[in-house]
CSV table of C-alpha atoms in Angstrom, one decimal:
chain,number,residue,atom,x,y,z
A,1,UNK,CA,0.0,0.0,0.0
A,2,UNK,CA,1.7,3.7,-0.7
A,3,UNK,CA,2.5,5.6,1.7
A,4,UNK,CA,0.2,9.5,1.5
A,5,UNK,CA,2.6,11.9,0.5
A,6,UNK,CA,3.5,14.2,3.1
A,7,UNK,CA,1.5,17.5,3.1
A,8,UNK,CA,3.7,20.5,1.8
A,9,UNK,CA,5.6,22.8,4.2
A,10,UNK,CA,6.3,25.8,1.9
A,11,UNK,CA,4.1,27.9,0.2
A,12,UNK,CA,3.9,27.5,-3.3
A,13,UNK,CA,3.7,30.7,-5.8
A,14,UNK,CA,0.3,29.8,-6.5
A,15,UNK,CA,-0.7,29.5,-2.7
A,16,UNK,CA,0.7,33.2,-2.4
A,17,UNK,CA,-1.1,34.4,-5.5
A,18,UNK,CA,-4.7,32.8,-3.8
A,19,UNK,CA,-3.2,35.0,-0.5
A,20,UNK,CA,-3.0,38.2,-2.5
A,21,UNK,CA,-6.3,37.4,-4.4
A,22,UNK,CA,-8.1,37.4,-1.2
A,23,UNK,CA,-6.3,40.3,0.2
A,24,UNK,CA,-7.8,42.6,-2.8
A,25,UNK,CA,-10.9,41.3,-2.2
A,26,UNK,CA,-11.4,42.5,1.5
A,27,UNK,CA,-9.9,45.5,0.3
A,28,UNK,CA,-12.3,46.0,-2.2
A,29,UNK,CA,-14.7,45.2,0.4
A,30,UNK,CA,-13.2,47.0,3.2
A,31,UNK,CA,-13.6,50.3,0.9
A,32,UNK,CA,-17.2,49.8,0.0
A,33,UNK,CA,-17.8,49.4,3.6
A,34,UNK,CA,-15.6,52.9,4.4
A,35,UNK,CA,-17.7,54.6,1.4
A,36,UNK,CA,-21.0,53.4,3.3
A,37,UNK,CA,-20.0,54.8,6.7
A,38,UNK,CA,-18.7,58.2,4.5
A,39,UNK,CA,-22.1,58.6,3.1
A,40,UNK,CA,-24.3,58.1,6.5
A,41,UNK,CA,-22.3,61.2,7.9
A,42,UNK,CA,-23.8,63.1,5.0
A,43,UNK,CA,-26.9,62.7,2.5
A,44,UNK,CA,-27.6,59.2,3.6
A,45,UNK,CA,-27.8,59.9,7.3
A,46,UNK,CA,-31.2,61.2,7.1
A,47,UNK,CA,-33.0,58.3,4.8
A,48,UNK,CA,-31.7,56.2,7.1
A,49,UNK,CA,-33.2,58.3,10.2
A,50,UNK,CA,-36.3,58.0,8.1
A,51,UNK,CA,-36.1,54.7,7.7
A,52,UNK,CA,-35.4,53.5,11.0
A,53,UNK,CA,-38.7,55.9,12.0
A,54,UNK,CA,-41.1,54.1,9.5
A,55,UNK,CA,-40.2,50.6,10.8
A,56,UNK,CA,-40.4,51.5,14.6
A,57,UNK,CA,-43.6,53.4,14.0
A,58,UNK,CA,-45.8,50.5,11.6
A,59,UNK,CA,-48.2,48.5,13.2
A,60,UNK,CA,-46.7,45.5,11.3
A,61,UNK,CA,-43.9,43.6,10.3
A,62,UNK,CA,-41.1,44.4,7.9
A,63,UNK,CA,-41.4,42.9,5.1
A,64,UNK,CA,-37.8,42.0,3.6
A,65,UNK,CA,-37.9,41.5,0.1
A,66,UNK,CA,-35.3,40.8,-2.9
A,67,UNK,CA,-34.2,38.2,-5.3
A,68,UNK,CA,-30.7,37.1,-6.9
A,69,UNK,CA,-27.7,37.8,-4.2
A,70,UNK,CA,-30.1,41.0,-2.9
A,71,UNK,CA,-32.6,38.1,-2.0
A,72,UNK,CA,-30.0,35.8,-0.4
A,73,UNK,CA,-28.8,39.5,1.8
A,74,UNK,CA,-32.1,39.9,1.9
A,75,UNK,CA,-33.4,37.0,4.4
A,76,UNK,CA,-30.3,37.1,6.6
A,77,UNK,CA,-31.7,41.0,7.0
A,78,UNK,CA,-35.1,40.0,8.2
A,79,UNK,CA,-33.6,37.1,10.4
A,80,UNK,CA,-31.7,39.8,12.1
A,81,UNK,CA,-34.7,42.3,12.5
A,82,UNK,CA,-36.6,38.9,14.1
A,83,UNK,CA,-34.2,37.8,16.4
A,84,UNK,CA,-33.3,41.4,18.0
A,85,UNK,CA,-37.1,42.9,18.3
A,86,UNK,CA,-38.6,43.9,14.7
A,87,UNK,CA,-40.6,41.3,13.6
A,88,UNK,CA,-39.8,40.6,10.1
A,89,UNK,CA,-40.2,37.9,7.8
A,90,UNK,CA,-38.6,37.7,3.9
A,91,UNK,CA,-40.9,37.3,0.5
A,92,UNK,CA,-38.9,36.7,-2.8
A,93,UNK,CA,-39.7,39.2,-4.8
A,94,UNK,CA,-40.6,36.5,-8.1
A,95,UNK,CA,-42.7,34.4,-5.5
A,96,UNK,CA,-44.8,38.0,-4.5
A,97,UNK,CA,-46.3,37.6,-8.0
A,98,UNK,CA,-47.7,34.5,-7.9
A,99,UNK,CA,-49.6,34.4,-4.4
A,100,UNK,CA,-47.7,35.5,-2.0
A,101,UNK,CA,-49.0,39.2,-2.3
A,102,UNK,CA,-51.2,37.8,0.4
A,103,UNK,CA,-48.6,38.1,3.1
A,104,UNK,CA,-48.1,41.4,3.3
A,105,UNK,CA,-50.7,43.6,5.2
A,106,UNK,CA,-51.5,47.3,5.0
A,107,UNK,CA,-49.9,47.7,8.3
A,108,UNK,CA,-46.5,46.5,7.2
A,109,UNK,CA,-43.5,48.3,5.6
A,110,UNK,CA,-42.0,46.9,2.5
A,111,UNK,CA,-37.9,46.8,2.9
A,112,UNK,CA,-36.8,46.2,-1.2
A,113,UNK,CA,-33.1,45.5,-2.0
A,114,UNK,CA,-31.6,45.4,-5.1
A,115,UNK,CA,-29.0,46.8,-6.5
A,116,UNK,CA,-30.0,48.2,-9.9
A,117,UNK,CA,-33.2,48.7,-8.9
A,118,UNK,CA,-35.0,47.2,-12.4
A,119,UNK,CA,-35.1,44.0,-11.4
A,120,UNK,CA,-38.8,43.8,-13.4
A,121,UNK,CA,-39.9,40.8,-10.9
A,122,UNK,CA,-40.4,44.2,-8.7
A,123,UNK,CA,-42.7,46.0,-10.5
A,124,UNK,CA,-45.9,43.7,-9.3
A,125,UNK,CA,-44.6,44.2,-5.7
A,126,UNK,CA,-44.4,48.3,-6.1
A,127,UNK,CA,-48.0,48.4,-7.8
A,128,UNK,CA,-49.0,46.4,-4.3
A,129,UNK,CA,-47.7,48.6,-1.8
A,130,UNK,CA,-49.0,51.9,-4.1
A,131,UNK,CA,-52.3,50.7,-4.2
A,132,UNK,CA,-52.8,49.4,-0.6
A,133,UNK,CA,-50.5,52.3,0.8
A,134,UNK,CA,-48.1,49.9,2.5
A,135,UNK,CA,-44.6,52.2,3.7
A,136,UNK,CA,-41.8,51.2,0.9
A,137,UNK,CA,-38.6,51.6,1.3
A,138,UNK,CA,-35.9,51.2,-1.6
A,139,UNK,CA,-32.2,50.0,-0.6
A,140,UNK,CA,-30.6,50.8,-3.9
A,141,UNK,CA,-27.1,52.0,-5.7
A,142,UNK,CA,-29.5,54.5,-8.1
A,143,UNK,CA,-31.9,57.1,-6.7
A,144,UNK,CA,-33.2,57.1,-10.2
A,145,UNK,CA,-33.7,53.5,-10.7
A,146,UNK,CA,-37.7,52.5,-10.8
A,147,UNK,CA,-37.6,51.2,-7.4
A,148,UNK,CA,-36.0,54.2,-5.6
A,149,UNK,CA,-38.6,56.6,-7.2
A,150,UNK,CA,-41.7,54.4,-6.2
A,151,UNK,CA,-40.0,54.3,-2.5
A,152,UNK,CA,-40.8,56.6,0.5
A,153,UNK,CA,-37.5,56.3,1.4
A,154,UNK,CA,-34.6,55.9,-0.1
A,155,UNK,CA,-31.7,54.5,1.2
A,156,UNK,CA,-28.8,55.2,-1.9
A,157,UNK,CA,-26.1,53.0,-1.3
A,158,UNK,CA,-22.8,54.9,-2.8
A,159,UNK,CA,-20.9,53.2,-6.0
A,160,UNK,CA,-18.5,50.9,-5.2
A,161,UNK,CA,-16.4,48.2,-7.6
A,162,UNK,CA,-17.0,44.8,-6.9
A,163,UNK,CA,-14.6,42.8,-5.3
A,164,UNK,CA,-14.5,40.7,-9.0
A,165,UNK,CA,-11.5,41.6,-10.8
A,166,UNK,CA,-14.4,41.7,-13.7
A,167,UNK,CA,-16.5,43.9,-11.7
A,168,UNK,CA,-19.6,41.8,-12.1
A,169,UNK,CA,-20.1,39.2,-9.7
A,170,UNK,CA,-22.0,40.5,-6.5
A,171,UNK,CA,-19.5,40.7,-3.5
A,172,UNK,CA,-18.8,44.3,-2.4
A,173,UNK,CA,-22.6,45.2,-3.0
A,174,UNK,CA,-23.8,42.3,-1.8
A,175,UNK,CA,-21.5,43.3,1.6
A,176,UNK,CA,-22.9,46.4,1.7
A,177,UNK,CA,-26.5,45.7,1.8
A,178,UNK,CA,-25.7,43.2,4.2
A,179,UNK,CA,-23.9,46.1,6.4
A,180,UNK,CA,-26.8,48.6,5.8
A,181,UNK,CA,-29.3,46.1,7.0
A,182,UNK,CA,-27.3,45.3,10.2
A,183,UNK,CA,-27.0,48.9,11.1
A,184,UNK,CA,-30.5,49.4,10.7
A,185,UNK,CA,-31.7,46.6,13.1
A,186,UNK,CA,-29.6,47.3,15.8
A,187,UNK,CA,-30.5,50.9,15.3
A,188,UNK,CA,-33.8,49.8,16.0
A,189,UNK,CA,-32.3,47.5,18.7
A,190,UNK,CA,-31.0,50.6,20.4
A,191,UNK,CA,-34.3,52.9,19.9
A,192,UNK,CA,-36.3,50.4,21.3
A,193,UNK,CA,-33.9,49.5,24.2
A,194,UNK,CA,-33.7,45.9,23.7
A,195,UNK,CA,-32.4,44.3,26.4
A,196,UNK,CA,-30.3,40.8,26.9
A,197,UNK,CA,-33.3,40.0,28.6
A,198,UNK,CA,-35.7,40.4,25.7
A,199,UNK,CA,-32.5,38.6,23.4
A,200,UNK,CA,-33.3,35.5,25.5
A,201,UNK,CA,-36.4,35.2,25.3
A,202,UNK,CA,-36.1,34.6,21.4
A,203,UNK,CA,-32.9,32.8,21.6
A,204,UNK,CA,-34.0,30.0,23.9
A,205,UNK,CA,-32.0,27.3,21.8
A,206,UNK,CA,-28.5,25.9,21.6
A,207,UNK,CA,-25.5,27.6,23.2
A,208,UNK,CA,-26.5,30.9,22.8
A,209,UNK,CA,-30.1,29.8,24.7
A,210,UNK,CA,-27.6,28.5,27.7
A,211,UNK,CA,-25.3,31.7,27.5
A,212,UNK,CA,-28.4,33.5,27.9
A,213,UNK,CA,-29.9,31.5,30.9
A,214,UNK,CA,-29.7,33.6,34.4
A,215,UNK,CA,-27.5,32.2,37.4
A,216,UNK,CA,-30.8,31.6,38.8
A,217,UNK,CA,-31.7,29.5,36.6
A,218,UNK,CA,-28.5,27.4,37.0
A,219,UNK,CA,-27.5,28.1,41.0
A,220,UNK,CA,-27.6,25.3,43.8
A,221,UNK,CA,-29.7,26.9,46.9
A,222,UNK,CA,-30.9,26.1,50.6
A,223,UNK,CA,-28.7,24.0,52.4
A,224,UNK,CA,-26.8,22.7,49.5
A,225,UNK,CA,-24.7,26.1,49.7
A,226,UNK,CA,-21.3,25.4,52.0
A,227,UNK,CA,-22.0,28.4,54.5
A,228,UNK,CA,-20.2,29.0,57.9
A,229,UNK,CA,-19.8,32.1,60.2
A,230,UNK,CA,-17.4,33.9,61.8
A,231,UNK,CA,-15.4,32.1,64.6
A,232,UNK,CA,-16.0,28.7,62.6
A,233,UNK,CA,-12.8,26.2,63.2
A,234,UNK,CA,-10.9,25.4,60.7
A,235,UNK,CA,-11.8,21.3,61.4
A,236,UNK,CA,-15.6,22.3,61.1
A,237,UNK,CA,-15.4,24.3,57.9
A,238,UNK,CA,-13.2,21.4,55.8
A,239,UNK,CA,-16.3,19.1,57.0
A,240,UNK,CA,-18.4,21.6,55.5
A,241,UNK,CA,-16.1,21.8,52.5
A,242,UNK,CA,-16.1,18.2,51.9
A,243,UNK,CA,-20.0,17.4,52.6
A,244,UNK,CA,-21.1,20.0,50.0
A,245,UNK,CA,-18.4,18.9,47.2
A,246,UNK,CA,-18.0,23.1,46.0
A,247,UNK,CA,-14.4,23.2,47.4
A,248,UNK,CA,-15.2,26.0,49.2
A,249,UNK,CA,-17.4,27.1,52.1
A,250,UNK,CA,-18.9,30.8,52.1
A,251,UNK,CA,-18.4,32.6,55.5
A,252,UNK,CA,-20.8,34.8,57.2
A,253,UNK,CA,-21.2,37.6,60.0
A,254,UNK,CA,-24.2,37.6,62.6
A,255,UNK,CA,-26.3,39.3,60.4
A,256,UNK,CA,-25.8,36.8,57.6
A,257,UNK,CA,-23.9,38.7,55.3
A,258,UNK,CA,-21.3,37.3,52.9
A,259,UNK,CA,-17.8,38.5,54.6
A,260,UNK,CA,-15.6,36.1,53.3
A,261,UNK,CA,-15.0,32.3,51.6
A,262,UNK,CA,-12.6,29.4,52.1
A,263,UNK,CA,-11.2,27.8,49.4
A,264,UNK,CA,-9.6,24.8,48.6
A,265,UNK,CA,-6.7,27.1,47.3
A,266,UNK,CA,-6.6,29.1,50.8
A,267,UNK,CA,-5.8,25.7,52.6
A,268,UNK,CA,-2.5,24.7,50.3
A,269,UNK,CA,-1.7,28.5,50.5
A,270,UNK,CA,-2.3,28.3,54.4
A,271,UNK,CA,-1.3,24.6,55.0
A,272,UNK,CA,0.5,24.6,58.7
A,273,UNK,CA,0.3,22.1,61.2
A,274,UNK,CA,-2.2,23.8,63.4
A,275,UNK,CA,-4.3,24.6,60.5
A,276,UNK,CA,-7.1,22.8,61.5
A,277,UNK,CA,-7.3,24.7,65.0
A,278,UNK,CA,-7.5,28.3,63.5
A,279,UNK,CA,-10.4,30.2,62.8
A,280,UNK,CA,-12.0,30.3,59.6
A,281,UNK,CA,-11.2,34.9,60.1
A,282,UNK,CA,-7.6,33.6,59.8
A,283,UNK,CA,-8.0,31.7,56.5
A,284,UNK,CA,-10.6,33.1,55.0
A,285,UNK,CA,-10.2,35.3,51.4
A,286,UNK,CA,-12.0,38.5,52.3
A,287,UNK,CA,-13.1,40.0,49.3
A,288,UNK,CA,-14.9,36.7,47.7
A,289,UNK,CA,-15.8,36.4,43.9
A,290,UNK,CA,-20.0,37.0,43.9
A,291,UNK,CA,-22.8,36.9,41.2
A,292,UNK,CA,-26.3,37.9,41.5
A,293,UNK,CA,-29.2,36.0,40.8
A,294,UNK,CA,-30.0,37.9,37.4
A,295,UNK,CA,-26.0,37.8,36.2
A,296,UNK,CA,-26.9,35.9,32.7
A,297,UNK,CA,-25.0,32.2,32.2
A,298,UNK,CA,-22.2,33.5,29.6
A,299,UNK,CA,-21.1,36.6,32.2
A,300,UNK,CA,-20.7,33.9,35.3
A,301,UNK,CA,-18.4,32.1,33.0
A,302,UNK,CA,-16.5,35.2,31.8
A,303,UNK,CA,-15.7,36.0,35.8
A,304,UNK,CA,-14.8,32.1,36.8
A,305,UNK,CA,-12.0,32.4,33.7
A,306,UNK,CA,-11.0,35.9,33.9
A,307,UNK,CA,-10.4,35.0,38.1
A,308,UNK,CA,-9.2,31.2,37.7
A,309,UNK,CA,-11.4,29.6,39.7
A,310,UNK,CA,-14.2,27.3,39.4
A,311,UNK,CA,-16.8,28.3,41.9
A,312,UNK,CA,-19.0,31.5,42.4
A,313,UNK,CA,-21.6,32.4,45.4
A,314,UNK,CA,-24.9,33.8,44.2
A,315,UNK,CA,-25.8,36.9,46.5
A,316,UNK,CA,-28.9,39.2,47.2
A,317,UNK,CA,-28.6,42.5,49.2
A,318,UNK,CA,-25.0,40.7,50.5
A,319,UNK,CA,-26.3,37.1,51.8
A,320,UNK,CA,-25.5,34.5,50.2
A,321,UNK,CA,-28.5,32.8,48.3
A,322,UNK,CA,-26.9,30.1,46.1
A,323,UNK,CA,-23.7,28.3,44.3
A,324,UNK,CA,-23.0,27.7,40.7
A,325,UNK,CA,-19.9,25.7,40.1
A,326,UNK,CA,-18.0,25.3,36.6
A,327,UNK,CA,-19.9,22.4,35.9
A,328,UNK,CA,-23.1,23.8,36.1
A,329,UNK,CA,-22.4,25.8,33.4
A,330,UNK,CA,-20.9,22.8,31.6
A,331,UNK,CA,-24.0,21.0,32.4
A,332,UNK,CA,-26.1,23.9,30.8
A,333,UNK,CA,-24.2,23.9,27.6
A,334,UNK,CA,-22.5,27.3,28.4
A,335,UNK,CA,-19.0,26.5,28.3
């Protein structure tokens, strides 16, 4: 049987030519990006004001619609508006003709990409929202185009040269509808003050569904949390410790307030032959790693790996109220 030929070490010339091709192309891109951010600090900052207005005022739903490599921008758009607040929904601009006309509702607004704007496919779709009155607006490279002038708002995307050495396959435009349509929902995001709380509530699926889970969701409570006061021996608080299985054992003054924790770290740093005979005050870390009850999932983890440790006591109004170790999160699919 042949041996596999060992895979190449060096770059070849045409390894560095694919390199350099794909460096011109995020130029390319990178620039039609800059031009877009150039023209909302002048004539396009206001359509998009206007914009952003006409969607947050409708009754309805935004109605993304497109076809070709507009179309394809064009649903990833509305899936954005959905998942952060606007509800949305995409109709392919051929499919509009033939039926599905009769998704889109006098209360909507009508968000058309294309690039030309004479995509005919559109025409059936502008006739619609004239005669029902439905809010259009036109995401265009040609405020003279048929679309932009049947639009009540206009957002003009400035030229830009495709990232095709040919400049005709749809890249940079195709990025910078993509860009315009991001801005505009979390504009909206913003406006509406969208919270991480709201976020979860449509995202209760998958990782980002467990990121978005609250620590008191995930938190051990009653008298599953290792708790000890002030004056505790050490020989009492390791049988705390090792009953509870945290590696740790929160420690509390009279009034029940979190004042300080034990750790299975504090006993190696502290390890003395008279260990067990001291006071927990004596061992104790003082200024103990806490969470609240409403700290989401993904910002419990951020603090247990940004402090190197694998336990963190839930607190309300400074007593202690719960646990959540590393492998809760685990568990939960955060981590």
């Amino acid at each position: 049987m042949a041996k596999p030929k060992p895979l190449m070490t060096k770059s070849s010339g045409r390894d560095d030519g694919a390199v350099q091709s794909a460096l011109r192309t995020l130029d390319a891109e990178a620039g039609g990006v800059a031009a877009l951010t150039a023209a909302l600090k002048s004539d396009l900052g206001p359509s998009f004001t206007a914009a952003s207005d006409l969607i947050r005022n409708a009754k309805g739903r935004v109605i993304v619609t497109g076809l070709g490599k507009s179309g394809h921008i064009g649903r990833k758009v509305a899936a954005t508006f959905a998942s952060t607040g606007t509800p949305a929904f995409f109709v392919h601009a051929a499919e509009a003709s033939h039926g599905d006309l009769g998704m889109i509702t006098a209360d909507d607004v009508i968000l058309a990409l294309s690039w030309s704007g004479e995509q005919p496919e559109m025409r059936n779709l502008i006739a619609y929202a004239a005669r029902f009155g439905i809010p259009l607006i036109a995401m265009t490279a040609d405020k003279d185009s048929t679309l932009s002038k049947a639009a009540d708002v206009q957002l003009t995307l400035p030229k830009a040269r495709e990232a095709c050495p040919h400049n005709l396959a749809p890249t940079t435009s195709s990025l910078m509808m993509l860009a315009l349509g991001d801005a505009l929902a979390i504009a909206l995001l913003e406006g509406r003050g969208f919270t991480s709380t709201d976020f979860s509530v449509l995202h209760p699926g998958g990782k980002l569904g467990a990121l978005l889970k609250y620590a008191r969701d995930l938190m051990h409570t009653g008298d599953t949390v290792p708790l000890k006061p002030l004056g505790t021996k050490m020989s009492d608080a390791l049988v705390e410790m090792t009953s509870k299985g945290f590696g740790c054992v929160g420690i509390v003054d009279r009034h029940g307030h979190l004042v300080g924790i034990v750790t299975d770290g504090d006993l190696r740093r502290q390890m003395r032959p008279d260990l067990l005979t001291l006071s927990v005050d004596e061992v104790m870390t003082k200024t103990p790693k806490t969470i609240g009850r409403d700290t989401l999932a993904g910002e419990a983890l951020e603090l247990l790996n940004a402090s190197k440790i694998t336990t963190l006591i839930v607190t309300d109004a400074k007593k202690p109220v719960g646990i959540i170790h590393l492998h809760d999160l685990l568990r939960a699919g955060v981590a």
